[in-house]
Short mmCIF file of C-alpha atoms and ligand atoms in Angstrom, two decimals:
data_model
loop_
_atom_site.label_atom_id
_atom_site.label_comp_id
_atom_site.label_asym_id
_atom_site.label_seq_id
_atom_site.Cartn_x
_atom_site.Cartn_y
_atom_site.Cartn_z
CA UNK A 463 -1.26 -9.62 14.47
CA UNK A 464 -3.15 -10.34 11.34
CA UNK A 465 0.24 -9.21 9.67
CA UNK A 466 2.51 -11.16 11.75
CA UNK A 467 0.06 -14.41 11.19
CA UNK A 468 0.43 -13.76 7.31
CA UNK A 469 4.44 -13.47 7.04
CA UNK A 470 5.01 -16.95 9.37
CA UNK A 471 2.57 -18.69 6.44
CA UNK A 472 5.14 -17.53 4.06
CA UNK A 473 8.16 -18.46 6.05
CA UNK A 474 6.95 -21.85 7.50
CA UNK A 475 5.29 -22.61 4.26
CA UNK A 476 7.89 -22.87 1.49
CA UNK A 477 7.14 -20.74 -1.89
CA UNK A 478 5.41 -22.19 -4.50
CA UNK A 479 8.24 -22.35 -7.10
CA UNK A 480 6.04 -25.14 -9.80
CA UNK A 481 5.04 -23.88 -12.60
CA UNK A 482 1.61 -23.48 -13.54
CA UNK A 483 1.51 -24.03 -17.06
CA UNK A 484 -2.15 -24.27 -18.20
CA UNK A 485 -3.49 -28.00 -18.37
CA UNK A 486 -3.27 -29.42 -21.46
CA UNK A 487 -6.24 -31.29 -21.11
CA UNK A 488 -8.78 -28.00 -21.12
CA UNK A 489 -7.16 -26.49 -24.41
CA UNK A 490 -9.83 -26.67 -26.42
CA UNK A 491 -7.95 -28.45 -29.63
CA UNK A 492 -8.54 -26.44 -33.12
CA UNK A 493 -5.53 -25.04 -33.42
CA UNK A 494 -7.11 -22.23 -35.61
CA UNK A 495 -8.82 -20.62 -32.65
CA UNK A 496 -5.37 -19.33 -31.40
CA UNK A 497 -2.28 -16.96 -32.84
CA UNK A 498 -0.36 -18.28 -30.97
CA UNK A 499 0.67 -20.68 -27.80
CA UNK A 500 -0.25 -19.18 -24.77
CA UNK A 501 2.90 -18.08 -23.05
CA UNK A 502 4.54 -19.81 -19.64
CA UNK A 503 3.05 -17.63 -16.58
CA UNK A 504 4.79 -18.26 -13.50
CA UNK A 505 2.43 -19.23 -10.62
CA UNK A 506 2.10 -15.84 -8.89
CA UNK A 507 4.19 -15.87 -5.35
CA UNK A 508 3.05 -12.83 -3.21
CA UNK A 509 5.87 -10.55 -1.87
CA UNK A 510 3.61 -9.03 0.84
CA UNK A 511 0.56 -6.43 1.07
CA UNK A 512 -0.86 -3.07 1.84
CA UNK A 513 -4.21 -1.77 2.50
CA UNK A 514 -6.34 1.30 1.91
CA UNK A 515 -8.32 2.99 4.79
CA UNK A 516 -11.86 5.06 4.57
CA UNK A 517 -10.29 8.02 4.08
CA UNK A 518 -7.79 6.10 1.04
CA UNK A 519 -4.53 6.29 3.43
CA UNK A 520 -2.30 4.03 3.15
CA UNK A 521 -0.99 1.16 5.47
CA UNK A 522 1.62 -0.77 5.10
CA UNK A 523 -0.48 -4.45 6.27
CA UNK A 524 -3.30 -6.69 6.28
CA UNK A 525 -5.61 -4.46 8.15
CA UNK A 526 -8.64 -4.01 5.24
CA UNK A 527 -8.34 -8.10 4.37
CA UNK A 528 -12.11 -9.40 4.90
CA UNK A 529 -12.97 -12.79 5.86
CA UNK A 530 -14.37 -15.31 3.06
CA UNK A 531 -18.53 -16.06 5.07
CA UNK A 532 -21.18 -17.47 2.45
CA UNK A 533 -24.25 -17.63 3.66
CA UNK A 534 -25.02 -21.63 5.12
CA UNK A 535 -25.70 -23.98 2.25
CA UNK A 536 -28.78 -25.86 4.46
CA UNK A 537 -30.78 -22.49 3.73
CA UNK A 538 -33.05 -21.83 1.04
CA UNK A 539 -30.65 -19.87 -0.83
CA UNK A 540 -29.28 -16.10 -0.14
CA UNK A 541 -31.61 -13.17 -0.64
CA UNK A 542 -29.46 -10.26 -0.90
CA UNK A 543 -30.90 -6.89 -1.52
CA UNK A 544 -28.03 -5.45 -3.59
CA UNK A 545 -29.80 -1.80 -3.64
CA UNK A 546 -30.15 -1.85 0.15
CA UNK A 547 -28.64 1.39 1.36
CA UNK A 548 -27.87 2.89 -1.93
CA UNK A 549 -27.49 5.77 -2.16
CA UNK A 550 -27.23 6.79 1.83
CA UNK A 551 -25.10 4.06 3.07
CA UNK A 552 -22.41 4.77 -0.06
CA UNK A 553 -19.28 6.85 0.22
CA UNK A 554 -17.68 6.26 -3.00
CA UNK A 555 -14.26 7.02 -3.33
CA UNK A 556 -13.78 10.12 -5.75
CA UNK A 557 -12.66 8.83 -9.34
CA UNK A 558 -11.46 12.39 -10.22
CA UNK A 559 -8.26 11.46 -8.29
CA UNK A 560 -5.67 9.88 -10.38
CA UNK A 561 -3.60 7.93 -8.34
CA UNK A 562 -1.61 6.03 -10.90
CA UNK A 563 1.01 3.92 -9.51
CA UNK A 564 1.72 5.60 -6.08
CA UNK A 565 0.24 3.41 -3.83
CA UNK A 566 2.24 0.42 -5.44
CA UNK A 567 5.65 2.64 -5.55
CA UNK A 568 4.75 3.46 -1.90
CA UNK A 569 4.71 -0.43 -0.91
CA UNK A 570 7.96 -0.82 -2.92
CA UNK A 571 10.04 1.42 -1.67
CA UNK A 572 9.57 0.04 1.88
CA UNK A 573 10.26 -2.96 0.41
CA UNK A 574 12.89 -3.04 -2.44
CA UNK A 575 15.71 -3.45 -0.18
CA UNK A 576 14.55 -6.75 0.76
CA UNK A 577 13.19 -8.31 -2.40
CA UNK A 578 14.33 -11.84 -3.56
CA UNK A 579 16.70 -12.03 -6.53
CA UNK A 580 18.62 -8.52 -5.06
CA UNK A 581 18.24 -4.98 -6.64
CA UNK A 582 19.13 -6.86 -9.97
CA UNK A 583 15.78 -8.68 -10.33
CA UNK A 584 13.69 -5.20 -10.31
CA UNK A 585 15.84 -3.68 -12.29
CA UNK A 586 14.64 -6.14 -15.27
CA UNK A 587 11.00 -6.03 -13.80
CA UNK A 588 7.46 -4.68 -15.35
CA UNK A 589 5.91 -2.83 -12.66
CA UNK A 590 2.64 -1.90 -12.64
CA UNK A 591 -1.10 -2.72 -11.63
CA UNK A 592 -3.13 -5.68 -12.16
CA UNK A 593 -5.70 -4.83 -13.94
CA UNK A 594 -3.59 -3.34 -16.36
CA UNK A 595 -1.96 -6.63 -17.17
CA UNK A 596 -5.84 -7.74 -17.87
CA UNK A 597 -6.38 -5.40 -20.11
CA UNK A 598 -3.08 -6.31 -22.33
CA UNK A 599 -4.33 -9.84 -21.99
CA UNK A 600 -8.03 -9.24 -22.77
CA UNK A 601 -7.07 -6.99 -26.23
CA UNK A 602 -7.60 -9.27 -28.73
CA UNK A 603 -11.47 -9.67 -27.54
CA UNK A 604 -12.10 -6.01 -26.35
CA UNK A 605 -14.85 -4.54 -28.99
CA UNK A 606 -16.00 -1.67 -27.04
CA UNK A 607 -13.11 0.20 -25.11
CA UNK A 608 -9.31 1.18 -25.82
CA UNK A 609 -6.57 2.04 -23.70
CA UNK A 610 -3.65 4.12 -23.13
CA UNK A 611 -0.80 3.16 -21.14
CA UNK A 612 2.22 5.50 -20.06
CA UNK A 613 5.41 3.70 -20.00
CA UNK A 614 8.83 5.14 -18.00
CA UNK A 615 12.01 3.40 -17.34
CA UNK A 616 14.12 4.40 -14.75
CA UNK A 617 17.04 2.45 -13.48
CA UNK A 618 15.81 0.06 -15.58
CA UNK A 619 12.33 -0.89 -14.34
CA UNK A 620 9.79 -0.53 -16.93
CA UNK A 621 6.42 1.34 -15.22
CA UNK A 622 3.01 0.94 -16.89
CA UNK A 623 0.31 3.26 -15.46
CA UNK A 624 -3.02 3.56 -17.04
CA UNK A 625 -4.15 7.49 -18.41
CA UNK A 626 -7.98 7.43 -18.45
CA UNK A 627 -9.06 7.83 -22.52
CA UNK A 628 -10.93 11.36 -23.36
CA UNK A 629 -13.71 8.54 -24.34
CA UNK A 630 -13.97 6.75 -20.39
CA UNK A 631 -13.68 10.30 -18.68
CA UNK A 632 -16.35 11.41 -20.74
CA UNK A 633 -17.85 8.29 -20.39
CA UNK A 634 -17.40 8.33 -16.41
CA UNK A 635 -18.75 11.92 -16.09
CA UNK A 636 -22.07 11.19 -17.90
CA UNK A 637 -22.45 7.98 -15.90
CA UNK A 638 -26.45 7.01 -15.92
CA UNK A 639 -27.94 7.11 -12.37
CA UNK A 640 -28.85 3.18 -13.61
CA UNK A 641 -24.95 2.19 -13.77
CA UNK A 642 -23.89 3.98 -11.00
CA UNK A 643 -26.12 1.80 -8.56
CA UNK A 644 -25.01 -1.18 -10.53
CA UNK A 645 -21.68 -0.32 -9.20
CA UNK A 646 -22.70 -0.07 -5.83
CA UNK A 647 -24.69 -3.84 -5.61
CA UNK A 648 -20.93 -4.67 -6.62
CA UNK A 649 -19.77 -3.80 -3.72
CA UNK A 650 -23.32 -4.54 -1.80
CA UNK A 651 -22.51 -7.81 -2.52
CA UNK A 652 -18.92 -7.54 -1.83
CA UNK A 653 -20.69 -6.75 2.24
CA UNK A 654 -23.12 -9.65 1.99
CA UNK A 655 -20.55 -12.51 1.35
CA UNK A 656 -17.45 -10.80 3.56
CA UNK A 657 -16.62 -10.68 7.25
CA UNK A 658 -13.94 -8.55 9.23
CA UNK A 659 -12.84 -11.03 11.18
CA UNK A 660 -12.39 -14.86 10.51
CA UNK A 661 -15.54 -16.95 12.12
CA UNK A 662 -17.56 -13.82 12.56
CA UNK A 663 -20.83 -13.11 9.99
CA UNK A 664 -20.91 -10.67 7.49
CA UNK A 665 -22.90 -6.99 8.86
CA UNK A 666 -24.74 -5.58 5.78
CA UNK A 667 -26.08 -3.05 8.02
CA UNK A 668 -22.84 -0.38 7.63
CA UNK A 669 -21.88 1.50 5.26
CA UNK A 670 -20.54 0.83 1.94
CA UNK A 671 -16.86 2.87 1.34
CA UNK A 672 -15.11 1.56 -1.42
CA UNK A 673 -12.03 3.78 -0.56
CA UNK A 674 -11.15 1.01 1.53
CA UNK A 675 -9.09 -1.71 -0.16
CA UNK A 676 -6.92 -4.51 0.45
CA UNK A 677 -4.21 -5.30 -2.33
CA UNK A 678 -1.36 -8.27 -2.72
CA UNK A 679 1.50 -7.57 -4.42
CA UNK A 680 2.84 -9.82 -6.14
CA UNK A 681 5.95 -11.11 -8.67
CA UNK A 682 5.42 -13.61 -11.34
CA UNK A 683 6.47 -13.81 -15.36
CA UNK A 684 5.24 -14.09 -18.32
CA UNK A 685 7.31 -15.21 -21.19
CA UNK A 686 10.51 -13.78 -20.36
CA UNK A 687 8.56 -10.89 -18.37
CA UNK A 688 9.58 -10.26 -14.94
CA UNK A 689 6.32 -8.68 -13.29
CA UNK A 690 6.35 -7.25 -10.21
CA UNK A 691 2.37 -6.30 -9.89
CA UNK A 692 -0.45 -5.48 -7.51
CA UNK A 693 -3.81 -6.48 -7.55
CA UNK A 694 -6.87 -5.44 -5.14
CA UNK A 695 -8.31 -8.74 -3.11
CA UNK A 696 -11.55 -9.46 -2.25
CA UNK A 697 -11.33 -11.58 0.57
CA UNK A 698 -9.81 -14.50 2.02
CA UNK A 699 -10.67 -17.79 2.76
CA UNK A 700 -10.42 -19.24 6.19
CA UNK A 701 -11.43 -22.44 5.18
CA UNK A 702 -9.11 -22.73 2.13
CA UNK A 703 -7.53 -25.88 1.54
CA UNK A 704 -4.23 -23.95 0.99
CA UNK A 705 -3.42 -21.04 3.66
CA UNK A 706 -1.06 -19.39 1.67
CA UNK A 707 -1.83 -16.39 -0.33
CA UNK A 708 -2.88 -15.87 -3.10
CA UNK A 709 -4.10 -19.18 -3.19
CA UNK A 710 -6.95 -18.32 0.27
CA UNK A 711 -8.08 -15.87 -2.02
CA UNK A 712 -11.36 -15.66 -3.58
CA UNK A 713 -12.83 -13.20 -5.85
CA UNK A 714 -16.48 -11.71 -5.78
CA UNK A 715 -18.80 -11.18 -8.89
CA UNK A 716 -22.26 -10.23 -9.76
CA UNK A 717 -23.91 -10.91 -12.71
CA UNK A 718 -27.51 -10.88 -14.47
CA UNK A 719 -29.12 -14.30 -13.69
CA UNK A 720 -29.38 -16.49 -16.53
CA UNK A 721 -32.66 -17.95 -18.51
CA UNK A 722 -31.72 -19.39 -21.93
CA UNK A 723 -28.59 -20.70 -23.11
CA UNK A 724 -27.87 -17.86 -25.85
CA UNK A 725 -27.41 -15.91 -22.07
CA UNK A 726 -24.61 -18.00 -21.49
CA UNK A 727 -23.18 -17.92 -24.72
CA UNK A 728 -22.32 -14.57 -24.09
CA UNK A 729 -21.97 -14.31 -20.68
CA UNK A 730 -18.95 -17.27 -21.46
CA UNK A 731 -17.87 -15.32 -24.43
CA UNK A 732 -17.78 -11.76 -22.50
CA UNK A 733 -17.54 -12.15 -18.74
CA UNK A 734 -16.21 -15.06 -18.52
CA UNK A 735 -12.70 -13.91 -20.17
CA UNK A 736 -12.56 -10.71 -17.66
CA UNK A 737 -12.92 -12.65 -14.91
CA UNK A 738 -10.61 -15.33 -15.81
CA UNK A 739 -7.98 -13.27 -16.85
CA UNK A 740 -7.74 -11.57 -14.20
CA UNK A 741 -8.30 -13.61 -11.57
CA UNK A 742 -5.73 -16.58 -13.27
CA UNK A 743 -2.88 -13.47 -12.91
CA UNK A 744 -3.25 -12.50 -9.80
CA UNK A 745 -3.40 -16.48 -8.36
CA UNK A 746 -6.95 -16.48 -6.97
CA UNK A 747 -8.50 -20.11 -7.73
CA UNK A 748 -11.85 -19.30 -7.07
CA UNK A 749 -14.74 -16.59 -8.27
CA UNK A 750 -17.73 -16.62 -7.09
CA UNK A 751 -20.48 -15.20 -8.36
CA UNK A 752 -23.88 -13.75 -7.13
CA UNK A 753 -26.39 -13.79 -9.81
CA UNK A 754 -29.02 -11.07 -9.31
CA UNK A 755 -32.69 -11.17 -10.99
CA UNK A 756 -34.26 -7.43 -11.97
CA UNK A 757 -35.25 -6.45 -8.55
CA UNK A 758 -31.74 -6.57 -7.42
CA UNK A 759 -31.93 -9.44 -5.80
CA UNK A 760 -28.72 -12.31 -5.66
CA UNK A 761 -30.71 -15.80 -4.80
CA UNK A 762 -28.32 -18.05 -6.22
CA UNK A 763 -24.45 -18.22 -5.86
CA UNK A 764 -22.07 -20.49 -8.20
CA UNK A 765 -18.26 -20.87 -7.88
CA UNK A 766 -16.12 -21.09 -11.10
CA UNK A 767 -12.75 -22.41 -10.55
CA UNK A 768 -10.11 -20.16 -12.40
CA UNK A 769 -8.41 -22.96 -13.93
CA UNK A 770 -11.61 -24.33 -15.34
CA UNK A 771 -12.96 -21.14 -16.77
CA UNK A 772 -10.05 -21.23 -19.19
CA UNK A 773 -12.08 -24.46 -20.95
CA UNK A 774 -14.86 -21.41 -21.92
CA UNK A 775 -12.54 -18.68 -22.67
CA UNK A 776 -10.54 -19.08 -26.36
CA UNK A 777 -7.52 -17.24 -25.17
CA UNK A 778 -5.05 -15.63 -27.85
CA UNK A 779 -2.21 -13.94 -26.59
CA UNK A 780 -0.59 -10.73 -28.00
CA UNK A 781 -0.77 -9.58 -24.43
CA UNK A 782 2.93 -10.57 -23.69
CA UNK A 783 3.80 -8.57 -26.98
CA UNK A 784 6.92 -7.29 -26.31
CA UNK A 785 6.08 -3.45 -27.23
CA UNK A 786 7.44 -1.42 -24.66
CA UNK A 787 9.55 -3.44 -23.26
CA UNK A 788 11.66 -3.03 -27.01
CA UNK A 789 10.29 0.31 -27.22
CA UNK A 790 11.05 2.33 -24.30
CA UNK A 791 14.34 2.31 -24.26
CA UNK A 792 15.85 5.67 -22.76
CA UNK A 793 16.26 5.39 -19.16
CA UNK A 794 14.79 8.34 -17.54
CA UNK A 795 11.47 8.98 -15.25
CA UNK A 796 10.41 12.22 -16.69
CA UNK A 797 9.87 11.04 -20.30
CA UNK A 798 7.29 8.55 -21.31
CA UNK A 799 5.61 6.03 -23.96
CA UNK A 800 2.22 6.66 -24.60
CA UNK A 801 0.90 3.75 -25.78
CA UNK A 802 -3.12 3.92 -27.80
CA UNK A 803 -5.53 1.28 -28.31
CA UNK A 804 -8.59 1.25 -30.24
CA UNK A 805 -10.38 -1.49 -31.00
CA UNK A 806 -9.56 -2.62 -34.52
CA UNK A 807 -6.51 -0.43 -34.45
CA UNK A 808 -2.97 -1.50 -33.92
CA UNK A 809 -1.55 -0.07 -31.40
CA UNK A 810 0.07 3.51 -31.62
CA UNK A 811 2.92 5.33 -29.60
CA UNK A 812 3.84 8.80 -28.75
CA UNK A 813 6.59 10.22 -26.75
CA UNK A 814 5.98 13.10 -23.98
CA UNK A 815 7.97 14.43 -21.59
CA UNK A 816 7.24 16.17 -17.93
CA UNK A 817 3.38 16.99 -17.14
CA UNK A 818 0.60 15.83 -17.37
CA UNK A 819 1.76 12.44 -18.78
CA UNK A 820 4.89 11.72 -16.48
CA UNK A 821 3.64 9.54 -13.24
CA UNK A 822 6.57 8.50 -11.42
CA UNK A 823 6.46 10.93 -8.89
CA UNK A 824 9.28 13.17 -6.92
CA UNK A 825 9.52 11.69 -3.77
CA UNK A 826 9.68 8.00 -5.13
CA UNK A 827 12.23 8.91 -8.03
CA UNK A 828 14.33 10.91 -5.00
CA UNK A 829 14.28 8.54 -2.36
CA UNK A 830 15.70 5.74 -5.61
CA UNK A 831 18.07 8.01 -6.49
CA UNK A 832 19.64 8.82 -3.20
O1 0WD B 2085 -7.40 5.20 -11.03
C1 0WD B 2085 -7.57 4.34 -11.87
N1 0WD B 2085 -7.73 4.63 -13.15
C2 0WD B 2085 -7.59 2.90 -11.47
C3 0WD B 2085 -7.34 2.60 -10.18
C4 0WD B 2085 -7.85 1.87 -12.48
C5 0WD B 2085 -7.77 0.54 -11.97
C6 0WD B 2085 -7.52 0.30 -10.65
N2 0WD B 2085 -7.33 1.32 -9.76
C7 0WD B 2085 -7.03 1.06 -8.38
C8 0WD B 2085 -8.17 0.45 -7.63
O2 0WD B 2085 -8.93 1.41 -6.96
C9 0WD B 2085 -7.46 -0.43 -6.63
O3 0WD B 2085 -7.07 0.27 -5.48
O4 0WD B 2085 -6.03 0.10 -8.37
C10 0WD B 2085 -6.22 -0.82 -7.32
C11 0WD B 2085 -6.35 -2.27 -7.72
O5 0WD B 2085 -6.37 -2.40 -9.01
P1 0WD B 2085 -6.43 -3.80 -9.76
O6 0WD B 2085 -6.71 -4.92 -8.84
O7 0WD B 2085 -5.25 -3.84 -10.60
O8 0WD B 2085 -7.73 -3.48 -10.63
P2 0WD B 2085 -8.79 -4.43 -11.29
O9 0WD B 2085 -8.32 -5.82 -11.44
O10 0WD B 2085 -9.24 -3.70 -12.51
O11 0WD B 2085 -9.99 -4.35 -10.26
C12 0WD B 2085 -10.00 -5.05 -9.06
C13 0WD B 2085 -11.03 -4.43 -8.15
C14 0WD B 2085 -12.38 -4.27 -8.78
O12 0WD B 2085 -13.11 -5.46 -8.62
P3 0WD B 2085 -14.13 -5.95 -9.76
O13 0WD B 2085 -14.74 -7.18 -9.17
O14 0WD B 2085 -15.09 -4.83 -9.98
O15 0WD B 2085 -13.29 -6.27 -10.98
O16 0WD B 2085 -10.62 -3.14 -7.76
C15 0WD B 2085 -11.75 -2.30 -7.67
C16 0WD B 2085 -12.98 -3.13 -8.01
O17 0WD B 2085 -13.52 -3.59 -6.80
N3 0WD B 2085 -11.53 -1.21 -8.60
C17 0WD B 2085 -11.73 0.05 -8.32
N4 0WD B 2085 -12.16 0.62 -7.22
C18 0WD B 2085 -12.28 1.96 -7.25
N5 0WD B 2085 -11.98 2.72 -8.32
C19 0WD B 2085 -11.40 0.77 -9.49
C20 0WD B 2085 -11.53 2.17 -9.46
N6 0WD B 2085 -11.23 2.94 -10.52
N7 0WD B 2085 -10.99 -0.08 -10.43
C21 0WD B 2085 -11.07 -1.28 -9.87
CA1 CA B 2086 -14.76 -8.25 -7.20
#
């Protein structure tokens, strides 16, 4: 039903087809603090959804969206216990499972038969994930990690999937105890603020599985980039001023709470970006943040407006670079661009073909071949 309710908002309501350039007004004004303009990004429309269960199956609607519930603003404040049932309420889903872009190609080829603009307008499209297009955005400020993305064309779609770096595997494997329970209050809090159905309270009492996921997908450009993308949601608002997704959406942080202003220097200066970024591509106007004091505790919330954020965040753009899109060229889903990032590199490219780099995978390049 929850699917049905969510395709009438898109038909009665008609698509958001403004542009959403970004206001002139909260451009900071020294010129010398950018490369470059920051290119036109199309105010995000989404094309539908799909959700992951507790066992990471997939399902083709609405059925993992949670329910925007803050805690009532007459109280004293919330008191969350973010390390409350770590680790024996925690199933986390296992990271040795690479599942590049199949989910997404899953959703699409249910749905690329019906997609506005024809078979033509994929055919010039990016796909890929989200929070890839955050990390091409975010390059210019990254200090600490580099990427790789694989790139494939086939029938003219250009595919970005993320390959984990020898550095973040090694990285992820030596994980300290500390950071992997700081990745669980993410998610604790995640339970605290969320309900499963709209009007009802949130039940920190269960279990915390983050195989489960709900994720939009979404089409949008930037510059002359078609992007057809998907991005995991947090939760929706019931009482959004706009119903229609992505604009219900809100997105839910943690962060250390803050004591002197060189704190939020760099929280501005670091966070701040992330979250903007990727919150500003996927269409969510709001984040909202729990900040959490040593104990692991979040008594204060604060809401940052995506649009606003952009008036702390000095935003270059080399992100819309047009490097594989002028690079990739060959048309074929068993050979692919690796593109490398390090920070204070440019970046490099290699060419591979088959295993293990190729990620489109059989069924998907069958089924689009038939
Ligand atoms: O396998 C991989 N290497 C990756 C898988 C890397 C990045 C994402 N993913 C998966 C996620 O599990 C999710 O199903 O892609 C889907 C959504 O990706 P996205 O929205 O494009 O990713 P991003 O914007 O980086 O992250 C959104 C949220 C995160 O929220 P926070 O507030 O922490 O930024 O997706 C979750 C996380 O809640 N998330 C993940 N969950 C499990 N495993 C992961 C991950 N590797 N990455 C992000
Ligand atoms: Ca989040």
């Amino acid at each position: 039903r929850r699917e049905n309710k969510r395709r009438a908002e898109r038909v009665d309501g008609a698509e958001p087809r403004n542009k959403l350039p970004i206001p002139a007004s909260s451009l900071p004004t020294d010129p010398a603090l950018y490369s470059g303009p920051f290119p036109f990004y199309r105010r995000p429309s989404e094309l539908g959804c799909f959700s992951l269960d507790a066992q990471r199956q997939y399902h083709g609607d609405a059925q993992a969206l949670r329910y925007y519930s803050p805690p009532p603003t007459n109280d004293q404040g919330p008191n969350f216990d973010l390390r409350d049932g770590y680790p024996d309420r925690y199933q986390p889903r296992d990271e040795e499972v690479q599942e590049r872009l199949d989910h997404l190609l899953r959703w699409l080829l249910d749905h690329r038969g019906k997609l506005e603009g024809g078979p033509g307008w994929l055919a010039g499209a990016i796909v890929t994930w989200r929070g890839h297009l955050t990390k091409l955005l975010t390059t210019p400020y990254e200090q600490q990690e580099g990427w790789q993305l694989a790139a494939s064309r086939f029938q003219g779609t250009l595919y970005l999937s993320e390959v984990e770096t020898p550095a973040a595997r090694a990285q992820r494997l030596a994980r300290p105890p500390l950071l992997r329970e700081l990745m669980y209050m993410g998610y604790k809090f995640e339970q605290y603020m969320c309900a499963d159905k709209p009007g009802s309270s949130p039940d920190p009492s269960g279990e915390v599985n983050t195989n489960v996921a709900f994720c939009s997908v979404l089409r949008s450009r930037l510059g002359s980039h078609r992007l057809l993308f998907s991005g995991e949601v947090d939760c929706t608002d019931p009482r959004a001023a706009s119903t229609q997704p992505p604009a219900c959406y809100v997105e839910l942080k943690t962060s250390k709470e803050m004591h002197r202003p060189g704190h939020w220097r760099s929280f501005y200066r670091h966070k701040l970006l992330k979250w903007w970024a990727q919150s500003f591509l996927l269409g969510v106007p709001n984040v909202v943040a729990g900040f959490r004091n040593p104990e692991g505790f979040v008594c204060s919330l604060k809401t940052f407006p995506t649009m606003e954020m952009f008036e702390y965040v000095r935003v270059r753009v080399q992100g819309c670079s047009p490097f594989a899109q002028n690079t990739v060229v060959q048309d074929d889903p068993r050979l692919v661009h690796l593109f490398s990032w390090e920070p204070g590199s440019p970046v490099t490219v290699s060419k591979h073909r088959d295993a293990p780099y190729a990620f489109l995978p059989m069924w998907y390049v069958e089924a689009v071949t038939r």
